[in-house]
């Protein structure tokens, strides 16, 4: 297997991965040993959990998926790097009052001196929490300055009472930096430097924007669902961590026909908007050695990055390996799907088949995907004949593991070994 320390005569392969902020994270650690030349392309339309609260009060794009991937890519080689990662990866308690106490400390919340002493050591925003231990003064001052700026921003919007329940410190830092710089890209750059992500590892929002983005989907019966969270895993306003494997979530009444972007106040397809893709994503697509569609929520994690004008055209123009990592289990979005249906959904998204027909293209599935990797013993039926009809004959079974929460998953080392082999051919 290739190594990040390989000589210049054997450079690391360059990859671009379309994914969301959860499912592909389990592979990132192992992939870093194979190559650090990876462009991670992520959607910015998440509207669930603590991310939704930040967007509700402060506006702007969702940063939860980006923060999640940045933390996975962060350096772990020193005690300070681990301390920074621990701080930015911390979540406040689910109970709102406890969360507020941990964020502010009783110096703000408490009335009595005894209560203040009790909570002083929990004060995150003032830099007095035990999470700051091991973070040197330069890092501490940099991180804390943007947490304070975030705090200032929510206080300025006192009419929109902010809930700290289950809040992510990394999300707060990201939001503060984005608003200060008025740039999501600048916030990502700062986060990457603070967490010491390798310079050749890129975390790219598929849309570079400072505005709020809302995802919508059209069902095959013509119905419209507004919001990524409502499409994928409605939690009825709960701030609890999302469990996409939750069998209590009701099934969709009809299958998803397409996803699209809509105005923040829009309620139907008449309010569709057409944001442009991040130019950096198109630049990477033109030059990487391999394009990967990661496992995860097909319609809310992968397709939002594919429906933008220029993405399909650029991928179709490349002759490199284009690899689909098939999910190991069904979810609310893909209940009953066969492997070829995943290919069809990705093809339709890249072709922009439905919606504005004047903006659609007509490329074949094999122009977007030429290899499918399948986790062994996965729940998605692999219909080989249908895949061959789509022009895809290279289907490779990869060793898997079973996670008690989400079911069958790729075994990370085996997956990276297969990718290494495919890129070496």
PDB file of C-alpha atoms in Angstrom, residues 207-320:
ATOM      1  CA  UNK A 207     -21.343  25.587  -2.559  1.00  0.00           C
ATOM      2  CA  UNK A 208     -19.175  28.441  -1.339  1.00  0.00           C
ATOM      3  CA  UNK A 209     -21.711  30.760   0.224  1.00  0.00           C
ATOM      4  CA  UNK A 210     -22.418  32.894   3.227  1.00  0.00           C
ATOM      5  CA  UNK A 211     -26.159  32.402   2.830  1.00  0.00           C
ATOM      6  CA  UNK A 212     -28.569  29.857   4.226  1.00  0.00           C
ATOM      7  CA  UNK A 213     -29.357  26.936   1.912  1.00  0.00           C
ATOM      8  CA  UNK A 214     -32.497  24.798   2.103  1.00  0.00           C
ATOM      9  CA  UNK A 215     -32.763  21.370   0.533  1.00  0.00           C
ATOM     10  CA  UNK A 216     -36.044  20.111  -0.862  1.00  0.00           C
ATOM     11  CA  UNK A 217     -37.095  16.847  -2.425  1.00  0.00           C
ATOM     12  CA  UNK A 218     -39.844  15.865  -4.826  1.00  0.00           C
ATOM     13  CA  UNK A 219     -41.484  12.481  -4.333  1.00  0.00           C
ATOM     14  CA  UNK A 220     -42.747  10.368  -7.206  1.00  0.00           C
ATOM     15  CA  UNK A 221     -46.319  11.354  -6.381  1.00  0.00           C
ATOM     16  CA  UNK A 222     -45.429  15.032  -6.802  1.00  0.00           C
ATOM     17  CA  UNK A 223     -45.274  15.766  -3.073  1.00  0.00           C
ATOM     18  CA  UNK A 224     -42.589  18.130  -1.755  1.00  0.00           C
ATOM     19  CA  UNK A 225     -40.643  17.775   1.495  1.00  0.00           C
ATOM     20  CA  UNK A 226     -38.722  20.817   2.711  1.00  0.00           C
ATOM     21  CA  UNK A 227     -35.525  20.475   4.701  1.00  0.00           C
ATOM     22  CA  UNK A 228     -32.779  17.861   4.801  1.00  0.00           C
ATOM     23  CA  UNK A 229     -33.728  16.714   8.264  1.00  0.00           C
ATOM     24  CA  UNK A 230     -37.388  16.209   7.337  1.00  0.00           C
ATOM     25  CA  UNK A 231     -36.367  14.171   4.288  1.00  0.00           C
ATOM     26  CA  UNK A 232     -33.813  11.928   5.922  1.00  0.00           C
ATOM     27  CA  UNK A 233     -34.508  11.559   9.634  1.00  0.00           C
ATOM     28  CA  UNK A 234     -37.229  13.793  11.079  1.00  0.00           C
ATOM     29  CA  UNK A 235     -36.779  14.201  14.813  1.00  0.00           C
ATOM     30  CA  UNK A 236     -39.750  16.494  15.484  1.00  0.00           C
ATOM     31  CA  UNK A 237     -37.633  19.329  16.890  1.00  0.00           C
ATOM     32  CA  UNK A 238     -35.497  17.238  19.245  1.00  0.00           C
ATOM     33  CA  UNK A 239     -31.893  18.327  19.822  1.00  0.00           C
ATOM     34  CA  UNK A 240     -30.761  14.765  20.486  1.00  0.00           C
ATOM     35  CA  UNK A 241     -28.031  13.299  18.266  1.00  0.00           C
ATOM     36  CA  UNK A 242     -29.435  11.893  15.045  1.00  0.00           C
ATOM     37  CA  UNK A 243     -29.880   8.126  14.803  1.00  0.00           C
ATOM     38  CA  UNK A 244     -30.373   7.384  11.120  1.00  0.00           C
ATOM     39  CA  UNK A 245     -30.912   3.734  11.891  1.00  0.00           C
ATOM     40  CA  UNK A 246     -33.907   4.514  14.059  1.00  0.00           C
ATOM     41  CA  UNK A 247     -36.649   2.122  12.955  1.00  0.00           C
ATOM     42  CA  UNK A 248     -39.292   4.290  14.641  1.00  0.00           C
ATOM     43  CA  UNK A 249     -38.900   6.985  11.960  1.00  0.00           C
ATOM     44  CA  UNK A 250     -41.883   6.605   9.611  1.00  0.00           C
ATOM     45  CA  UNK A 251     -41.157   5.487   6.058  1.00  0.00           C
ATOM     46  CA  UNK A 252     -41.502   7.965   3.228  1.00  0.00           C
ATOM     47  CA  UNK A 253     -44.959   7.719   1.637  1.00  0.00           C
ATOM     48  CA  UNK A 254     -43.358   7.544  -1.842  1.00  0.00           C
ATOM     49  CA  UNK A 255     -39.822   7.193  -3.131  1.00  0.00           C
ATOM     50  CA  UNK A 256     -37.715  10.257  -3.852  1.00  0.00           C
ATOM     51  CA  UNK A 257     -37.651  11.476  -7.446  1.00  0.00           C
ATOM     52  CA  UNK A 258     -35.102  14.271  -7.064  1.00  0.00           C
ATOM     53  CA  UNK A 259     -33.559  16.729  -4.629  1.00  0.00           C
ATOM     54  CA  UNK A 260     -33.164  20.434  -5.303  1.00  0.00           C
ATOM     55  CA  UNK A 261     -32.349  23.699  -3.563  1.00  0.00           C
ATOM     56  CA  UNK A 262     -35.092  26.109  -2.613  1.00  0.00           C
ATOM     57  CA  UNK A 263     -35.273  29.594  -1.117  1.00  0.00           C
ATOM     58  CA  UNK A 264     -35.134  29.695   2.669  1.00  0.00           C
ATOM     59  CA  UNK A 265     -38.813  30.663   2.855  1.00  0.00           C
ATOM     60  CA  UNK A 266     -39.918  28.475  -0.056  1.00  0.00           C
ATOM     61  CA  UNK A 267     -42.453  25.695   0.321  1.00  0.00           C
ATOM     62  CA  UNK A 268     -42.729  24.153  -3.155  1.00  0.00           C
ATOM     63  CA  UNK A 269     -40.814  23.593  -6.406  1.00  0.00           C
ATOM     64  CA  UNK A 270     -41.786  27.074  -7.637  1.00  0.00           C
ATOM     65  CA  UNK A 271     -39.287  28.398  -5.095  1.00  0.00           C
ATOM     66  CA  UNK A 272     -36.386  26.387  -6.539  1.00  0.00           C
ATOM     67  CA  UNK A 273     -33.049  28.199  -6.713  1.00  0.00           C
ATOM     68  CA  UNK A 274     -29.927  27.279  -8.666  1.00  0.00           C
ATOM     69  CA  UNK A 275     -26.736  27.991  -6.715  1.00  0.00           C
ATOM     70  CA  UNK A 276     -23.427  27.579  -8.506  1.00  0.00           C
ATOM     71  CA  UNK A 277     -20.894  24.970  -7.404  1.00  0.00           C
ATOM     72  CA  UNK A 278     -17.746  25.957  -5.578  1.00  0.00           C
ATOM     73  CA  UNK A 279     -15.123  26.608  -8.317  1.00  0.00           C
ATOM     74  CA  UNK A 280     -12.549  24.769  -6.195  1.00  0.00           C
ATOM     75  CA  UNK A 281     -14.661  21.590  -6.479  1.00  0.00           C
ATOM     76  CA  UNK A 282     -14.693  21.815 -10.279  1.00  0.00           C
ATOM     77  CA  UNK A 283     -10.933  22.447 -10.288  1.00  0.00           C
ATOM     78  CA  UNK A 284     -10.325  19.327  -8.213  1.00  0.00           C
ATOM     79  CA  UNK A 285     -12.670  17.219 -10.344  1.00  0.00           C
ATOM     80  CA  UNK A 286     -10.615  18.116 -13.415  1.00  0.00           C
ATOM     81  CA  UNK A 287      -7.322  16.871 -12.002  1.00  0.00           C
ATOM     82  CA  UNK A 288      -7.768  14.122  -9.378  1.00  0.00           C
ATOM     83  CA  UNK A 289      -6.790  10.496 -10.036  1.00  0.00           C
ATOM     84  CA  UNK A 290     -10.066   9.064  -8.743  1.00  0.00           C
ATOM     85  CA  UNK A 291     -13.633  10.190  -7.980  1.00  0.00           C
ATOM     86  CA  UNK A 292     -15.514   8.454  -5.168  1.00  0.00           C
ATOM     87  CA  UNK A 293     -19.185   8.571  -4.226  1.00  0.00           C
ATOM     88  CA  UNK A 294     -19.088   7.757  -0.529  1.00  0.00           C
ATOM     89  CA  UNK A 295     -21.541   5.665   1.418  1.00  0.00           C
ATOM     90  CA  UNK A 296     -24.185   7.495   3.412  1.00  0.00           C
ATOM     91  CA  UNK A 297     -27.589   9.074   2.915  1.00  0.00           C
ATOM     92  CA  UNK A 298     -27.958   8.926  -0.864  1.00  0.00           C
ATOM     93  CA  UNK A 299     -30.405  11.765  -1.439  1.00  0.00           C
ATOM     94  CA  UNK A 300     -29.428  14.128   1.396  1.00  0.00           C
ATOM     95  CA  UNK A 301     -25.660  13.602   1.717  1.00  0.00           C
ATOM     96  CA  UNK A 302     -24.482  12.652  -1.795  1.00  0.00           C
ATOM     97  CA  UNK A 303     -26.981  14.013  -4.324  1.00  0.00           C
ATOM     98  CA  UNK A 304     -26.989  17.626  -3.017  1.00  0.00           C
ATOM     99  CA  UNK A 305     -23.410  17.860  -4.273  1.00  0.00           C
ATOM    100  CA  UNK A 306     -24.252  16.325  -7.650  1.00  0.00           C
ATOM    101  CA  UNK A 307     -27.253  18.338  -8.839  1.00  0.00           C
ATOM    102  CA  UNK A 308     -25.308  21.559  -9.412  1.00  0.00           C
ATOM    103  CA  UNK A 309     -24.621  22.716 -12.961  1.00  0.00           C
ATOM    104  CA  UNK A 310     -21.141  21.748 -14.093  1.00  0.00           C
ATOM    105  CA  UNK A 311     -20.586  18.808 -11.735  1.00  0.00           C
ATOM    106  CA  UNK A 312     -22.031  16.173 -14.106  1.00  0.00           C
ATOM    107  CA  UNK A 313     -20.351  17.680 -17.166  1.00  0.00           C
ATOM    108  CA  UNK A 314     -16.944  17.668 -15.486  1.00  0.00           C
ATOM    109  CA  UNK A 315     -17.191  14.119 -14.120  1.00  0.00           C
ATOM    110  CA  UNK A 316     -18.356  12.760 -17.487  1.00  0.00           C
ATOM    111  CA  UNK A 317     -15.320  14.317 -19.181  1.00  0.00           C
ATOM    112  CA  UNK A 318     -12.868  12.348 -17.032  1.00  0.00           C
ATOM    113  CA  UNK A 319     -11.502   8.866 -17.789  1.00  0.00           C
ATOM    114  CA  UNK A 320     -10.280   8.111 -14.258  1.00  0.00           C
TER     115      UNK A 320
END
